[in-house]
Amino acid sequence: MPENISVLGLGLMGSALADAFLTAGHRVTVWNRTPGKADPLVAKGATAAATPAEAVEASPLVIACLLDYPSVYEVLHEVSLAGRTLANLTTGRPAEAREAASWATERGADYLDGGIMAVPHMIAKPGALILYSGSGAAFDRHEQALAVLAEPRYVGEDPGMAPLLDLAMLTGMYGQMAGFLEAAVMVTSAKYPLKEFTTNLLIPWLNAMAALQPAWAEKIEAGDHRTEVSNLEINRAGLENLVRAFREQGVKPDLLLPMKTVIDQRVARGLGHEGLSGLVEELS
Ligand code: FVH
């Protein structure tokens, strides 16, 4: 069933979201600070609102996809949100999401916060995921429309949960990227072909390690850091060896050093018998 949906913010992501709604047959109203960005969407059937208030007035579901939370307040501070669902897909921190939820609720809106786990060209394609948290009733009401953008995954009433999980997933990505970059510098320092290393050696190894992570998660949840694989003392020696090897190759292990620091701390506390999962206690 076609629905009225408004999209505030037509940057790369907001435009992709509006485009996906249009392609799915919804009646889409768009607004952007710089009006020209609405033109390609208007050519496809969207209505351009002259003001944010006009866009909010047009639809029960209002998507905000702006630079940051201050820009969301800047756009909506004088607009009545009564009876609307505000789905804020702007990237932010959990505390910002909770504050925005109170702010929107005080103005009469149901609030959903969203974490987009995709880049613009992935929107409306398999593999794209958007995490939502906040009003469960609003999510149920709009789930079908939101599913046009990406798989919608509701993660709870706490509005901060979607951004928190978004940031946790990005953390995993940055950790993996740090490992890849360090591996790359080591491999290229020896003039070994990096693509061949990445495809045939690194990726299968990382996949095998990733398969162990659910078991690690169970141990962390249980606070049980015993290991039958390799304890922190062994890992401390392993990282010491890695750092020396990097320096002997004439390259820097700088992205690995923070991990070594935390392992050293844990071992210095006399907990070298634990597995790597024990490091979460040092970080808590
Ligand atoms: N692009 C991506 O891959 C990521 C994927 C994960 C989620 N992010 C987040 O999505 C938000 C928007 O990102 P974007 O890629 O669309 O960003 P831009 O193309 O730079 O567009 C920014 C829009 O925000 C408008 N804007 C900025 N400041 C203000 C303001 N003070 N008042 C009103 N609007 C403002 C800007 O308008 P204009 O410059 O065209 O006039 C754009 O519409 C973001 O949170 C990502 O982290 C995307």
XYZ file of C-alpha atoms and ligand atoms in Angstrom:
332
model
C 0.000 0.000 0.000
C 1.461 3.389 -0.953
C 2.099 5.581 2.080
C 2.998 9.233 2.557
C 6.610 9.462 3.668
C 8.767 12.556 4.121
C 12.541 12.640 3.962
C 14.497 15.524 5.494
C 18.075 15.705 4.242
C 19.042 14.835 0.697
C 22.737 14.175 1.019
C 24.095 10.962 -0.441
C 22.237 8.774 2.037
C 19.003 10.778 2.323
C 18.696 10.835 -1.486
C 19.185 7.064 -1.654
C 16.484 6.565 1.000
C 14.008 8.867 -0.761
C 14.759 7.192 -4.078
C 14.073 3.746 -2.585
C 10.704 4.877 -1.213
C 9.778 6.352 -4.609
C 10.810 3.190 -6.450
C 8.612 1.173 -4.082
C 5.638 3.347 -5.060
C 5.295 5.513 -1.953
C 4.241 9.178 -2.082
C 7.427 10.927 -1.065
C 7.872 14.511 0.108
C 11.431 15.752 0.390
C 13.155 18.733 1.929
C 16.801 19.758 1.872
C 18.604 22.892 3.079
C 20.132 23.315 -0.378
C 17.011 22.992 -2.534
C 18.668 21.900 -5.818
C 19.382 18.458 -4.380
C 15.655 17.674 -4.535
C 15.516 18.063 -8.344
C 16.429 14.477 -9.381
C 13.883 13.112 -6.893
C 11.187 15.534 -8.046
C 11.885 14.353 -11.599
C 11.068 10.843 -10.362
C 7.800 11.914 -8.729
C 8.693 13.301 -5.302
C 7.135 16.501 -3.995
C 9.581 19.168 -2.835
C 8.502 20.891 0.382
C 9.438 24.540 0.747
C 10.072 24.205 4.481
C 10.733 21.415 7.007
C 7.291 22.162 8.532
C 5.627 21.552 5.160
C 7.478 18.228 4.813
C 6.481 17.107 8.321
C 2.874 18.141 7.689
C 2.765 15.946 4.558
C 3.393 12.523 6.126
C 2.866 10.463 9.265
C 6.358 8.967 8.821
C 9.198 11.494 8.733
C 12.733 10.292 8.058
C 15.599 12.572 9.075
C 18.981 11.802 7.539
C 21.149 14.827 8.235
C 24.764 15.468 9.015
C 24.488 15.186 12.804
C 22.047 15.657 15.700
C 22.602 19.423 16.010
C 21.484 19.749 12.388
C 18.332 17.728 13.190
C 17.453 20.205 15.960
C 18.292 23.112 13.671
C 15.890 21.810 11.032
C 13.034 20.809 13.359
C 13.198 23.210 16.300
C 10.194 25.271 15.235
C 8.168 22.428 13.738
C 5.222 20.693 15.411
C 5.751 16.940 15.402
C 2.347 16.085 16.865
C 1.054 12.737 15.613
C 4.180 12.007 13.575
C 6.753 9.242 13.774
C 10.211 10.733 13.555
C 12.695 8.090 12.381
C 16.060 9.712 12.840
C 18.623 7.858 10.728
C 21.338 10.418 11.379
C 24.464 8.861 12.884
C 25.025 9.770 16.512
C 25.882 8.557 19.986
C 23.511 6.663 22.316
C 23.228 9.687 24.646
C 22.286 11.911 21.709
C 19.594 9.438 20.647
C 18.078 9.334 24.145
C 18.045 13.123 24.304
C 16.480 13.364 20.841
C 13.805 10.822 21.839
C 12.792 12.944 24.860
C 12.874 16.082 22.735
C 10.674 14.572 19.995
C 8.287 12.939 22.466
C 7.767 16.268 24.235
C 6.736 17.640 20.842
C 4.140 14.904 20.344
C 6.081 12.490 18.114
C 6.801 8.796 18.407
C 10.567 8.462 18.052
C 12.698 5.837 16.371
C 16.445 6.077 16.162
C 18.200 4.223 13.381
C 21.676 2.964 12.646
C 22.254 2.456 8.933
C 24.584 -0.475 8.338
C 25.049 0.259 4.636
C 26.486 2.791 2.235
C 24.148 4.639 -0.146
C 24.508 2.259 -3.107
C 23.506 -0.680 -0.868
C 20.127 0.834 0.026
C 17.194 -1.301 -1.154
C 19.579 -4.145 -1.997
C 20.113 -7.447 -0.191
C 22.727 -7.164 2.552
C 21.666 -3.719 3.760
C 20.568 -3.561 7.386
C 19.087 -0.752 9.462
C 18.914 -1.094 13.245
C 15.990 0.667 14.949
C 15.329 1.419 18.599
C 12.769 3.497 20.441
C 8.994 3.275 20.150
C 8.048 -0.352 19.477
C 4.539 0.724 18.471
C 5.966 3.111 15.854
C 8.270 0.406 14.536
C 5.369 -2.043 14.187
C 3.309 0.602 12.409
C 6.006 1.467 9.869
C 8.032 -1.742 9.582
C 6.651 -2.610 6.164
C 7.508 0.798 4.703
C 10.947 0.805 6.324
C 11.675 -2.642 4.902
C 11.951 -1.016 1.466
C 15.235 0.604 2.524
C 17.009 -2.359 4.083
C 16.294 -5.230 6.421
C 14.772 -3.448 9.432
C 15.935 -4.892 12.784
C 14.249 -3.586 15.951
C 16.604 -3.786 18.935
C 14.524 -2.427 21.802
C 12.733 0.483 23.478
C 15.922 2.226 24.651
C 16.435 4.776 21.842
C 20.185 4.600 22.438
C 20.413 0.908 21.575
C 20.481 1.216 17.756
C 23.338 3.768 17.764
C 25.166 1.759 20.420
C 25.016 -1.414 18.328
C 25.876 0.588 15.198
C 29.011 1.896 16.958
C 29.844 -1.592 18.265
C 29.647 -2.978 14.731
C 31.845 -0.156 13.445
C 34.278 -0.940 16.278
C 34.512 -4.529 15.043
C 35.108 -3.215 11.537
C 37.859 -0.813 12.600
C 39.567 -3.567 14.602
C 39.485 -5.856 11.598
C 40.724 -3.043 9.353
C 43.575 -2.277 11.771
C 44.621 -5.940 11.613
C 44.407 -5.937 7.833
C 46.474 -2.755 7.485
C 49.191 -4.054 9.804
C 49.243 -7.389 7.961
C 49.452 -5.487 4.664
C 52.430 -3.412 5.751
C 54.231 -6.525 6.980
C 53.547 -8.487 3.784
C 54.451 -5.659 1.411
C 57.660 -4.977 3.375
C 58.723 -8.457 2.252
C 57.505 -7.785 -1.334
C 55.040 -10.679 -1.117
C 51.976 -10.124 -3.374
C 49.369 -8.575 -1.072
C 46.273 -9.520 -3.043
C 47.329 -13.142 -3.148
C 48.070 -13.080 0.608
C 44.720 -11.410 1.330
C 42.630 -13.765 -0.759
C 44.287 -17.095 -0.135
C 45.748 -16.767 3.345
C 44.279 -13.917 5.366
C 40.563 -14.176 4.568
C 40.253 -17.940 5.250
C 42.169 -17.423 8.510
C 39.954 -14.505 9.589
C 36.828 -16.497 8.720
C 38.059 -19.388 10.884
C 38.744 -16.968 13.758
C 35.362 -15.242 13.336
C 33.631 -18.612 13.660
C 35.052 -18.861 17.208
C 33.547 -15.540 18.318
C 30.100 -16.794 19.445
C 31.878 -19.157 21.888
C 34.021 -16.230 23.072
C 30.893 -14.137 23.539
C 29.411 -16.889 25.742
C 32.546 -16.932 27.887
C 32.524 -13.155 28.247
C 28.830 -13.188 29.222
C 29.601 -15.874 31.802
C 32.707 -14.052 33.103
C 34.603 -17.294 32.532
C 38.033 -16.494 31.113
C 39.597 -19.935 31.458
C 41.225 -21.157 28.257
C 42.431 -24.396 26.818
C 43.758 -22.690 23.700
C 46.281 -19.954 24.418
C 46.530 -17.963 27.607
C 47.498 -14.318 28.017
C 51.091 -15.183 28.874
C 51.457 -16.944 25.515
C 49.711 -14.056 23.741
C 51.947 -11.543 25.528
C 55.002 -13.380 24.209
C 53.342 -13.647 20.775
C 52.732 -9.902 20.565
C 56.234 -9.143 21.832
C 57.507 -11.311 19.000
C 55.217 -9.569 16.489
C 56.355 -6.119 17.556
C 60.026 -7.122 17.246
C 59.388 -8.702 13.852
C 57.704 -5.521 12.584
C 60.645 -3.407 13.693
C 63.144 -5.812 12.134
C 61.186 -5.496 8.861
C 61.468 -1.703 9.151
C 57.705 -1.167 9.588
C 55.586 0.125 12.471
C 53.293 -1.991 14.651
C 51.459 1.107 15.944
C 47.930 -0.254 15.469
C 48.858 -3.406 17.414
C 50.536 -1.663 20.333
C 47.349 -0.723 22.246
C 46.394 -4.395 22.387
C 49.839 -5.294 23.694
C 49.492 -2.614 26.380
C 46.220 -4.109 27.664
C 47.598 -7.668 27.607
C 50.689 -6.500 29.527
C 48.425 -4.838 32.152
C 46.401 -8.012 32.655
C 49.491 -10.210 32.921
C 51.059 -7.750 35.386
C 48.000 -8.292 37.603
C 48.919 -11.979 37.769
C 46.168 -13.079 35.373
C 48.382 -14.485 32.627
C 46.595 -17.851 32.916
C 43.380 -16.339 31.481
C 42.440 -16.371 27.817
C 42.216 -13.246 25.666
C 38.549 -12.870 26.688
C 39.846 -11.667 30.095
C 40.864 -8.395 28.442
C 37.258 -7.201 28.591
C 37.697 -6.936 32.369
C 40.609 -4.516 31.827
C 38.373 -2.415 29.554
C 35.318 -2.364 31.817
N 27.009 7.957 3.459
C 27.248 6.863 4.153
O 27.814 5.914 3.670
C 26.844 6.746 5.622
C 26.342 5.364 5.974
C 25.918 5.236 7.410
C 25.011 6.384 7.819
N 25.558 7.657 7.426
C 24.957 8.814 8.081
O 23.865 9.361 7.358
C 23.787 10.768 7.612
C 23.796 11.508 6.291
O 24.919 11.102 5.569
P 25.127 11.501 4.030
O 26.050 10.520 3.446
O 23.827 11.707 3.373
O 25.887 12.914 4.223
P 25.986 14.146 3.244
O 25.961 13.703 1.821
O 27.160 14.922 3.690
O 24.650 14.971 3.535
C 24.438 15.684 4.743
C 23.045 16.235 4.754
O 22.855 17.011 5.943
C 22.417 18.329 5.553
N 22.858 19.283 6.554
C 24.075 19.412 7.105
N 24.085 20.383 8.026
C 22.838 20.912 8.037
C 22.222 21.936 8.768
N 22.899 22.646 9.681
N 20.914 22.218 8.528
C 20.227 21.510 7.601
N 20.756 20.505 6.864
C 22.037 20.220 7.089
C 23.017 18.547 4.203
O 22.304 19.582 3.581
P 22.982 20.427 2.353
O 24.449 20.585 2.668
O 22.764 19.596 1.130
O 22.263 21.698 2.330
C 22.759 17.176 3.562
O 21.421 17.044 3.195
C 25.023 11.121 8.469
O 24.638 11.192 9.825
C 25.944 9.948 8.228
O 26.847 9.730 9.289
C 25.822 7.794 6.024
